[in-house]
Amino acid sequence: MSAVSELSLRRDPIRLLLSRGLWRSVWYLLGYLAVGWALFAIALSTAVAGAGLSITFAGLPVLVAAAAAIRWCADVERARLRPLARIQGTYRQVTGHGIMAQLRARWRDPATWRDVAYLVGMFVPLLALDAIVLAVWWAFLAGITLPIWYWAPWQSIHGVRYHGSQIGYFPNGPHGPGGWGLYVNTLPEAFAVAAVCLVLFLIFNYAVVATARAHVAVARGLLGAAEDPLREAKEVLGRPGPLSSNLRA
């Protein structure tokens, strides 16, 4: 079974919770929050520097180095994707000698521009999606443990100290005016909130895996080998048909 097939949404909530697919998804999304911005910064800064210096002959080696840096960043992302999907990049070989041959081969290669599209163009939407999904997932996970620590947070209002966890906004304490939401300051309330969070957590695990699947699909489409849109049609035309069988007969 391939690694990407482990990101299945057909499991029941308990099996999904205990599956490797869920925790690989969480680890990958967390890793993108930590590494994605660095790859984005390297790819963007080197591309901008090369483009800015390309007006002079001295800037041409910088453009070649920028393409190499972008390819390295893409390879880092492919390595991170390895537990979920095997993605191989296909780059054109440099033919000829000299800086101009390298420049043409690298920057006329569609694979380089697909790397740029993923590392730079898709950075903000992917980062926002991953961050929002993980924040909600973490909030539900923290809510499950609420009976352990619900009493620890506190605030002092008009000299009165209130203990409890706020799920909402209570500027004047749990019973004061202007507040909204739920103020958890008893153990039964904490257990009730934890039970709701447990149900929501088990359901939201599907959103986490679906997010990882979507992220992998984007990476596969941009960082993987380019596919011929006419490949299936060419395969059909290349197969022996009834006419060719009659001609042989």
PDB file of C-alpha atoms in Angstrom:
ATOM      1  CA  MET A   1       0.000   0.000   0.000  1.00  0.00           C
ATOM      2  CA  SER A   2       1.406   3.383  -0.982  1.00  0.00           C
ATOM      3  CA  ALA A   3       1.897   6.059   1.630  1.00  0.00           C
ATOM      4  CA  VAL A   4      -0.584   8.425   0.044  1.00  0.00           C
ATOM      5  CA  SER A   5      -3.304   5.764   0.179  1.00  0.00           C
ATOM      6  CA  GLU A   6      -3.053   5.916   3.969  1.00  0.00           C
ATOM      7  CA  LEU A   7      -4.724   9.340   3.814  1.00  0.00           C
ATOM      8  CA  SER A   8      -8.061   7.630   3.455  1.00  0.00           C
ATOM      9  CA  LEU A   9     -11.304   9.298   4.527  1.00  0.00           C
ATOM     10  CA  ARG A  10     -13.238   6.016   4.538  1.00  0.00           C
ATOM     11  CA  ARG A  11     -12.252   4.976   8.058  1.00  0.00           C
ATOM     12  CA  ASP A  12     -14.572   5.377  11.014  1.00  0.00           C
ATOM     13  CA  PRO A  13     -13.556   8.157  13.476  1.00  0.00           C
ATOM     14  CA  ILE A  14     -11.802   5.823  15.915  1.00  0.00           C
ATOM     15  CA  ARG A  15      -9.824   3.994  13.231  1.00  0.00           C
ATOM     16  CA  LEU A  16      -8.874   7.318  11.712  1.00  0.00           C
ATOM     17  CA  LEU A  17      -7.646   8.581  15.084  1.00  0.00           C
ATOM     18  CA  LEU A  18      -5.436   5.501  15.477  1.00  0.00           C
ATOM     19  CA  SER A  19      -4.196   5.507  11.887  1.00  0.00           C
ATOM     20  CA  ARG A  20      -0.770   6.626  10.743  1.00  0.00           C
ATOM     21  CA  GLY A  21      -2.394   8.729   8.049  1.00  0.00           C
ATOM     22  CA  LEU A  22      -3.836  11.235  10.537  1.00  0.00           C
ATOM     23  CA  TRP A  23      -0.613  11.776  12.430  1.00  0.00           C
ATOM     24  CA  ARG A  24       1.465  11.918   9.261  1.00  0.00           C
ATOM     25  CA  SER A  25      -0.945  14.568   8.020  1.00  0.00           C
ATOM     26  CA  VAL A  26      -0.570  16.594  11.213  1.00  0.00           C
ATOM     27  CA  TRP A  27       3.214  16.287  11.101  1.00  0.00           C
ATOM     28  CA  TYR A  28       3.371  17.344   7.466  1.00  0.00           C
ATOM     29  CA  LEU A  29       1.114  20.370   7.951  1.00  0.00           C
ATOM     30  CA  LEU A  30       3.073  21.432  11.034  1.00  0.00           C
ATOM     31  CA  GLY A  31       6.303  21.015   9.094  1.00  0.00           C
ATOM     32  CA  TYR A  32       5.031  23.295   6.343  1.00  0.00           C
ATOM     33  CA  LEU A  33       4.322  26.017   8.903  1.00  0.00           C
ATOM     34  CA  ALA A  34       7.922  25.703  10.118  1.00  0.00           C
ATOM     35  CA  VAL A  35       9.754  25.137   6.814  1.00  0.00           C
ATOM     36  CA  GLY A  36       7.483  26.617   4.146  1.00  0.00           C
ATOM     37  CA  TRP A  37       8.265  30.230   5.019  1.00  0.00           C
ATOM     38  CA  ALA A  38      12.036  29.566   4.804  1.00  0.00           C
ATOM     39  CA  LEU A  39      11.714  27.921   1.381  1.00  0.00           C
ATOM     40  CA  PHE A  40       9.471  30.789   0.263  1.00  0.00           C
ATOM     41  CA  ALA A  41      12.020  33.379   1.430  1.00  0.00           C
ATOM     42  CA  ILE A  42      14.931  31.632  -0.297  1.00  0.00           C
ATOM     43  CA  ALA A  43      13.074  31.105  -3.578  1.00  0.00           C
ATOM     44  CA  LEU A  44      11.637  34.624  -3.701  1.00  0.00           C
ATOM     45  CA  SER A  45      14.814  36.462  -2.672  1.00  0.00           C
ATOM     46  CA  THR A  46      17.068  34.598  -5.087  1.00  0.00           C
ATOM     47  CA  ALA A  47      14.616  35.005  -7.976  1.00  0.00           C
ATOM     48  CA  VAL A  48      14.195  38.731  -7.302  1.00  0.00           C
ATOM     49  CA  ALA A  49      17.942  39.239  -6.915  1.00  0.00           C
ATOM     50  CA  GLY A  50      18.647  37.406 -10.171  1.00  0.00           C
ATOM     51  CA  ALA A  51      15.960  39.308 -12.042  1.00  0.00           C
ATOM     52  CA  GLY A  52      17.206  42.622 -10.716  1.00  0.00           C
ATOM     53  CA  LEU A  53      20.809  41.949 -11.694  1.00  0.00           C
ATOM     54  CA  SER A  54      19.980  40.365 -15.044  1.00  0.00           C
ATOM     55  CA  ILE A  55      20.163  43.756 -16.759  1.00  0.00           C
ATOM     56  CA  THR A  56      23.945  43.394 -16.591  1.00  0.00           C
ATOM     57  CA  PHE A  57      26.110  40.527 -17.772  1.00  0.00           C
ATOM     58  CA  ALA A  58      27.396  40.128 -14.222  1.00  0.00           C
ATOM     59  CA  GLY A  59      23.890  39.208 -13.105  1.00  0.00           C
ATOM     60  CA  LEU A  60      23.611  36.167 -15.367  1.00  0.00           C
ATOM     61  CA  PRO A  61      25.506  33.845 -12.973  1.00  0.00           C
ATOM     62  CA  VAL A  62      23.166  35.042 -10.225  1.00  0.00           C
ATOM     63  CA  LEU A  63      20.195  33.931 -12.331  1.00  0.00           C
ATOM     64  CA  VAL A  64      21.771  30.503 -12.784  1.00  0.00           C
ATOM     65  CA  ALA A  65      22.418  30.281  -9.030  1.00  0.00           C
ATOM     66  CA  ALA A  66      18.823  31.396  -8.359  1.00  0.00           C
ATOM     67  CA  ALA A  67      17.474  28.554 -10.499  1.00  0.00           C
ATOM     68  CA  ALA A  68      19.688  26.097  -8.610  1.00  0.00           C
ATOM     69  CA  ALA A  69      18.481  27.475  -5.265  1.00  0.00           C
ATOM     70  CA  ILE A  70      14.845  27.173  -6.333  1.00  0.00           C
ATOM     71  CA  ARG A  71      15.430  23.588  -7.427  1.00  0.00           C
ATOM     72  CA  TRP A  72      17.069  22.838  -4.049  1.00  0.00           C
ATOM     73  CA  CYS A  73      14.048  24.283  -2.215  1.00  0.00           C
ATOM     74  CA  ALA A  74      11.733  22.133  -4.337  1.00  0.00           C
ATOM     75  CA  ASP A  75      13.840  19.056  -3.547  1.00  0.00           C
ATOM     76  CA  VAL A  76      13.522  19.823   0.181  1.00  0.00           C
ATOM     77  CA  GLU A  77       9.754  19.911  -0.168  1.00  0.00           C
ATOM     78  CA  ARG A  78       9.770  16.657  -2.162  1.00  0.00           C
ATOM     79  CA  ALA A  79      11.796  15.040   0.631  1.00  0.00           C
ATOM     80  CA  ARG A  80       9.247  16.224   3.208  1.00  0.00           C
ATOM     81  CA  LEU A  81       6.467  14.779   1.079  1.00  0.00           C
ATOM     82  CA  ARG A  82       8.130  11.370   0.854  1.00  0.00           C
ATOM     83  CA  PRO A  83       6.140   9.779   3.742  1.00  0.00           C
ATOM     84  CA  LEU A  84       2.919  10.788   1.982  1.00  0.00           C
ATOM     85  CA  ALA A  85       3.725  10.669  -1.731  1.00  0.00           C
ATOM     86  CA  ARG A  86       6.660   9.864  -3.988  1.00  0.00           C
ATOM     87  CA  ILE A  87       7.186  12.891  -6.199  1.00  0.00           C
ATOM     88  CA  GLN A  88       9.995  13.079  -8.727  1.00  0.00           C
ATOM     89  CA  GLY A  89      10.928  16.279 -10.483  1.00  0.00           C
ATOM     90  CA  THR A  90      11.944  16.167 -14.137  1.00  0.00           C
ATOM     91  CA  TYR A  91      14.356  18.861 -15.293  1.00  0.00           C
ATOM     92  CA  ARG A  92      15.902  19.462 -18.664  1.00  0.00           C
ATOM     93  CA  GLN A  93      19.552  18.581 -19.073  1.00  0.00           C
ATOM     94  CA  VAL A  94      21.965  21.388 -19.860  1.00  0.00           C
ATOM     95  CA  THR A  95      23.243  21.037 -23.404  1.00  0.00           C
ATOM     96  CA  GLY A  96      26.233  23.041 -24.439  1.00  0.00           C
ATOM     97  CA  HIS A  97      28.817  24.912 -22.440  1.00  0.00           C
ATOM     98  CA  GLY A  98      29.005  28.274 -20.841  1.00  0.00           C
ATOM     99  CA  ILE A  99      26.794  30.434 -18.698  1.00  0.00           C
ATOM    100  CA  MET A 100      24.289  31.145 -21.480  1.00  0.00           C
ATOM    101  CA  ALA A 101      23.667  27.441 -22.073  1.00  0.00           C
ATOM    102  CA  GLN A 102      22.944  26.928 -18.375  1.00  0.00           C
ATOM    103  CA  LEU A 103      20.761  30.022 -18.267  1.00  0.00           C
ATOM    104  CA  ARG A 104      18.631  28.902 -21.223  1.00  0.00           C
ATOM    105  CA  ALA A 105      18.313  25.332 -19.973  1.00  0.00           C
ATOM    106  CA  ARG A 106      17.238  26.304 -16.459  1.00  0.00           C
ATOM    107  CA  TRP A 107      14.931  29.262 -17.086  1.00  0.00           C
ATOM    108  CA  ARG A 108      13.294  27.832 -20.211  1.00  0.00           C
ATOM    109  CA  ASP A 109      12.497  24.672 -18.294  1.00  0.00           C
ATOM    110  CA  PRO A 110       8.787  24.529 -17.336  1.00  0.00           C
ATOM    111  CA  ALA A 111       9.784  22.536 -14.230  1.00  0.00           C
ATOM    112  CA  THR A 112      11.595  25.589 -12.837  1.00  0.00           C
ATOM    113  CA  TRP A 113       8.512  27.734 -13.242  1.00  0.00           C
ATOM    114  CA  ARG A 114       6.315  25.075 -11.640  1.00  0.00           C
ATOM    115  CA  ASP A 115       8.705  25.088  -8.671  1.00  0.00           C
ATOM    116  CA  VAL A 116       8.334  28.861  -8.454  1.00  0.00           C
ATOM    117  CA  ALA A 117       4.548  28.538  -8.652  1.00  0.00           C
ATOM    118  CA  TYR A 118       4.520  26.148  -5.684  1.00  0.00           C
ATOM    119  CA  LEU A 119       7.208  27.746  -3.514  1.00  0.00           C
ATOM    120  CA  VAL A 120       6.136  31.360  -4.057  1.00  0.00           C
ATOM    121  CA  GLY A 121       2.720  31.526  -5.709  1.00  0.00           C
ATOM    122  CA  MET A 122       0.997  28.920  -3.512  1.00  0.00           C
ATOM    123  CA  PHE A 123       2.764  29.808  -0.269  1.00  0.00           C
ATOM    124  CA  VAL A 124       0.177  32.215   1.164  1.00  0.00           C
ATOM    125  CA  PRO A 125      -2.975  30.149   0.414  1.00  0.00           C
ATOM    126  CA  LEU A 126      -1.375  26.892   1.578  1.00  0.00           C
ATOM    127  CA  LEU A 127       0.055  28.488   4.723  1.00  0.00           C
ATOM    128  CA  ALA A 128      -3.301  30.085   5.588  1.00  0.00           C
ATOM    129  CA  LEU A 129      -5.202  26.840   4.987  1.00  0.00           C
ATOM    130  CA  ASP A 130      -2.792  24.716   7.031  1.00  0.00           C
ATOM    131  CA  ALA A 131      -2.628  27.237   9.890  1.00  0.00           C
ATOM    132  CA  ILE A 132      -6.420  27.611  10.194  1.00  0.00           C
ATOM    133  CA  VAL A 133      -7.063  23.860  10.109  1.00  0.00           C
ATOM    134  CA  LEU A 134      -4.340  23.090  12.656  1.00  0.00           C
ATOM    135  CA  ALA A 135      -5.488  25.908  14.964  1.00  0.00           C
ATOM    136  CA  VAL A 136      -9.047  24.558  15.068  1.00  0.00           C
ATOM    137  CA  TRP A 137      -7.783  20.980  15.483  1.00  0.00           C
ATOM    138  CA  TRP A 138      -5.514  22.033  18.353  1.00  0.00           C
ATOM    139  CA  ALA A 139      -8.348  23.964  20.042  1.00  0.00           C
ATOM    140  CA  PHE A 140     -10.540  20.850  20.069  1.00  0.00           C
ATOM    141  CA  LEU A 141      -7.640  18.766  21.368  1.00  0.00           C
ATOM    142  CA  ALA A 142      -6.991  21.267  24.157  1.00  0.00           C
ATOM    143  CA  GLY A 143     -10.693  21.279  25.009  1.00  0.00           C
ATOM    144  CA  ILE A 144     -10.604  17.537  25.671  1.00  0.00           C
ATOM    145  CA  THR A 145      -8.099  18.136  28.480  1.00  0.00           C
ATOM    146  CA  LEU A 146     -10.117  21.013  29.993  1.00  0.00           C
ATOM    147  CA  PRO A 147     -11.076  19.124  33.217  1.00  0.00           C
ATOM    148  CA  ILE A 148      -7.385  19.018  34.121  1.00  0.00           C
ATOM    149  CA  TRP A 149      -6.672  22.737  33.908  1.00  0.00           C
ATOM    150  CA  TYR A 150      -9.984  24.637  33.712  1.00  0.00           C
ATOM    151  CA  TRP A 151      -9.376  26.146  37.164  1.00  0.00           C
ATOM    152  CA  ALA A 152      -5.868  27.496  36.421  1.00  0.00           C
ATOM    153  CA  PRO A 153      -6.664  30.659  34.386  1.00  0.00           C
ATOM    154  CA  TRP A 154      -7.756  33.645  36.441  1.00  0.00           C
ATOM    155  CA  GLN A 155      -8.502  37.350  36.161  1.00  0.00           C
ATOM    156  CA  SER A 156      -8.875  40.131  38.694  1.00  0.00           C
ATOM    157  CA  ILE A 157     -11.826  42.505  38.233  1.00  0.00           C
ATOM    158  CA  HIS A 158     -12.477  45.309  40.738  1.00  0.00           C
ATOM    159  CA  GLY A 159     -10.346  43.531  43.288  1.00  0.00           C
ATOM    160  CA  VAL A 160     -12.187  40.222  42.910  1.00  0.00           C
ATOM    161  CA  ARG A 161     -10.250  37.227  41.603  1.00  0.00           C
ATOM    162  CA  TYR A 162     -12.145  34.892  39.264  1.00  0.00           C
ATOM    163  CA  HIS A 163     -10.874  31.445  38.317  1.00  0.00           C
ATOM    164  CA  GLY A 164     -12.033  29.587  35.220  1.00  0.00           C
ATOM    165  CA  SER A 165     -11.556  29.182  31.488  1.00  0.00           C
ATOM    166  CA  GLN A 166     -13.229  31.639  29.162  1.00  0.00           C
ATOM    167  CA  ILE A 167     -14.681  30.415  25.905  1.00  0.00           C
ATOM    168  CA  GLY A 168     -15.790  33.828  24.765  1.00  0.00           C
ATOM    169  CA  TYR A 169     -15.429  37.330  26.255  1.00  0.00           C
ATOM    170  CA  PHE A 170     -16.186  38.264  29.881  1.00  0.00           C
ATOM    171  CA  PRO A 171     -14.829  41.731  30.680  1.00  0.00           C
ATOM    172  CA  ASN A 172     -16.710  41.916  33.983  1.00  0.00           C
ATOM    173  CA  GLY A 173     -16.351  38.367  35.225  1.00  0.00           C
ATOM    174  CA  PRO A 174     -18.473  35.277  34.698  1.00  0.00           C
ATOM    175  CA  HIS A 175     -21.719  36.910  35.839  1.00  0.00           C
ATOM    176  CA  GLY A 176     -21.054  40.545  34.911  1.00  0.00           C
ATOM    177  CA  PRO A 177     -22.697  42.475  32.080  1.00  0.00           C
ATOM    178  CA  GLY A 178     -21.280  42.628  28.566  1.00  0.00           C
ATOM    179  CA  GLY A 179     -20.044  39.053  28.473  1.00  0.00           C
ATOM    180  CA  TRP A 180     -20.782  36.371  25.926  1.00  0.00           C
ATOM    181  CA  GLY A 181     -19.809  32.740  25.512  1.00  0.00           C
ATOM    182  CA  LEU A 182     -19.173  30.094  28.138  1.00  0.00           C
ATOM    183  CA  TYR A 183     -17.262  30.598  31.375  1.00  0.00           C
ATOM    184  CA  VAL A 184     -16.116  27.212  32.671  1.00  0.00           C
ATOM    185  CA  ASN A 185     -15.456  27.353  36.428  1.00  0.00           C
ATOM    186  CA  THR A 186     -16.835  24.034  37.678  1.00  0.00           C
ATOM    187  CA  LEU A 187     -15.748  20.458  37.070  1.00  0.00           C
ATOM    188  CA  PRO A 188     -19.114  19.303  35.628  1.00  0.00           C
ATOM    189  CA  GLU A 189     -19.000  22.165  33.113  1.00  0.00           C
ATOM    190  CA  ALA A 190     -15.432  21.216  32.198  1.00  0.00           C
ATOM    191  CA  PHE A 191     -16.430  17.589  31.592  1.00  0.00           C
ATOM    192  CA  ALA A 192     -19.387  18.666  29.454  1.00  0.00           C
ATOM    193  CA  VAL A 193     -17.181  20.894  27.302  1.00  0.00           C
ATOM    194  CA  ALA A 194     -14.570  18.129  27.052  1.00  0.00           C
ATOM    195  CA  ALA A 195     -17.214  15.671  25.810  1.00  0.00           C
ATOM    196  CA  VAL A 196     -18.342  18.101  23.096  1.00  0.00           C
ATOM    197  CA  CYS A 197     -14.727  18.795  22.113  1.00  0.00           C
ATOM    198  CA  LEU A 198     -14.031  15.061  21.891  1.00  0.00           C
ATOM    199  CA  VAL A 199     -16.860  14.573  19.400  1.00  0.00           C
ATOM    200  CA  LEU A 200     -15.806  17.622  17.390  1.00  0.00           C
ATOM    201  CA  PHE A 201     -12.166  16.489  17.489  1.00  0.00           C
ATOM    202  CA  LEU A 202     -13.012  13.057  16.075  1.00  0.00           C
ATOM    203  CA  ILE A 203     -15.052  14.662  13.291  1.00  0.00           C
ATOM    204  CA  PHE A 204     -12.497  17.366  12.526  1.00  0.00           C
ATOM    205  CA  ASN A 205      -9.774  14.757  12.003  1.00  0.00           C
ATOM    206  CA  TYR A 206     -11.362  14.211   8.594  1.00  0.00           C
ATOM    207  CA  ALA A 207     -10.751  17.888   7.782  1.00  0.00           C
ATOM    208  CA  VAL A 208      -7.095  17.526   8.767  1.00  0.00           C
ATOM    209  CA  VAL A 209      -6.580  14.526   6.488  1.00  0.00           C
ATOM    210  CA  ALA A 210      -8.538  16.206   3.677  1.00  0.00           C
ATOM    211  CA  THR A 211      -6.312  19.274   4.001  1.00  0.00           C
ATOM    212  CA  ALA A 212      -3.192  17.134   3.787  1.00  0.00           C
ATOM    213  CA  ARG A 213      -4.602  15.364   0.713  1.00  0.00           C
ATOM    214  CA  ALA A 214      -5.298  18.714  -0.948  1.00  0.00           C
ATOM    215  CA  HIS A 215      -1.812  19.969  -0.106  1.00  0.00           C
ATOM    216  CA  VAL A 216      -0.244  16.810  -1.513  1.00  0.00           C
ATOM    217  CA  ALA A 217      -2.338  17.132  -4.674  1.00  0.00           C
ATOM    218  CA  VAL A 218      -1.071  20.683  -5.227  1.00  0.00           C
ATOM    219  CA  ALA A 219       2.519  19.594  -4.611  1.00  0.00           C
ATOM    220  CA  ARG A 220       2.162  16.611  -6.928  1.00  0.00           C
ATOM    221  CA  GLY A 221       0.760  18.777  -9.696  1.00  0.00           C
ATOM    222  CA  LEU A 222       3.489  21.439  -9.473  1.00  0.00           C
ATOM    223  CA  LEU A 223       6.572  19.642  -8.135  1.00  0.00           C
ATOM    224  CA  GLY A 224       6.030  16.333  -9.922  1.00  0.00           C
ATOM    225  CA  ALA A 225       6.744  15.335 -13.466  1.00  0.00           C
ATOM    226  CA  ALA A 226       4.649  17.122 -16.063  1.00  0.00           C
ATOM    227  CA  GLU A 227       1.980  14.866 -17.539  1.00  0.00           C
ATOM    228  CA  ASP A 228       1.023  14.855 -21.185  1.00  0.00           C
ATOM    229  CA  PRO A 229      -2.679  15.870 -21.380  1.00  0.00           C
ATOM    230  CA  LEU A 230      -3.039  13.618 -24.437  1.00  0.00           C
ATOM    231  CA  ARG A 231      -1.380  10.609 -22.802  1.00  0.00           C
ATOM    232  CA  GLU A 232      -4.562   8.544 -22.443  1.00  0.00           C
ATOM    233  CA  ALA A 233      -5.638   9.319 -25.999  1.00  0.00           C
ATOM    234  CA  LYS A 234      -2.215   8.337 -27.325  1.00  0.00           C
ATOM    235  CA  GLU A 235      -2.340   5.056 -25.391  1.00  0.00           C
ATOM    236  CA  VAL A 236      -5.737   4.235 -26.899  1.00  0.00           C
ATOM    237  CA  LEU A 237      -4.520   5.038 -30.414  1.00  0.00           C
ATOM    238  CA  GLY A 238      -1.410   2.946 -29.882  1.00  0.00           C
ATOM    239  CA  ARG A 239      -3.324  -0.185 -28.933  1.00  0.00           C
ATOM    240  CA  PRO A 240      -4.075  -2.744 -31.648  1.00  0.00           C
ATOM    241  CA  GLY A 241      -7.674  -2.421 -32.794  1.00  0.00           C
ATOM    242  CA  PRO A 242     -10.048  -4.606 -34.801  1.00  0.00           C
ATOM    243  CA  LEU A 243      -8.902  -3.073 -38.097  1.00  0.00           C
ATOM    244  CA  SER A 244      -5.296  -4.037 -37.516  1.00  0.00           C
ATOM    245  CA  SER A 245      -6.413  -7.587 -36.614  1.00  0.00           C
ATOM    246  CA  ASN A 246      -8.315  -7.874 -39.906  1.00  0.00           C
ATOM    247  CA  LEU A 247      -5.341  -6.615 -41.891  1.00  0.00           C
ATOM    248  CA  ARG A 248      -3.084  -9.265 -40.323  1.00  0.00           C
ATOM    249  CA  ALA A 249      -5.643 -11.912 -41.152  1.00  0.00           C
TER     250      ALA A 249
END
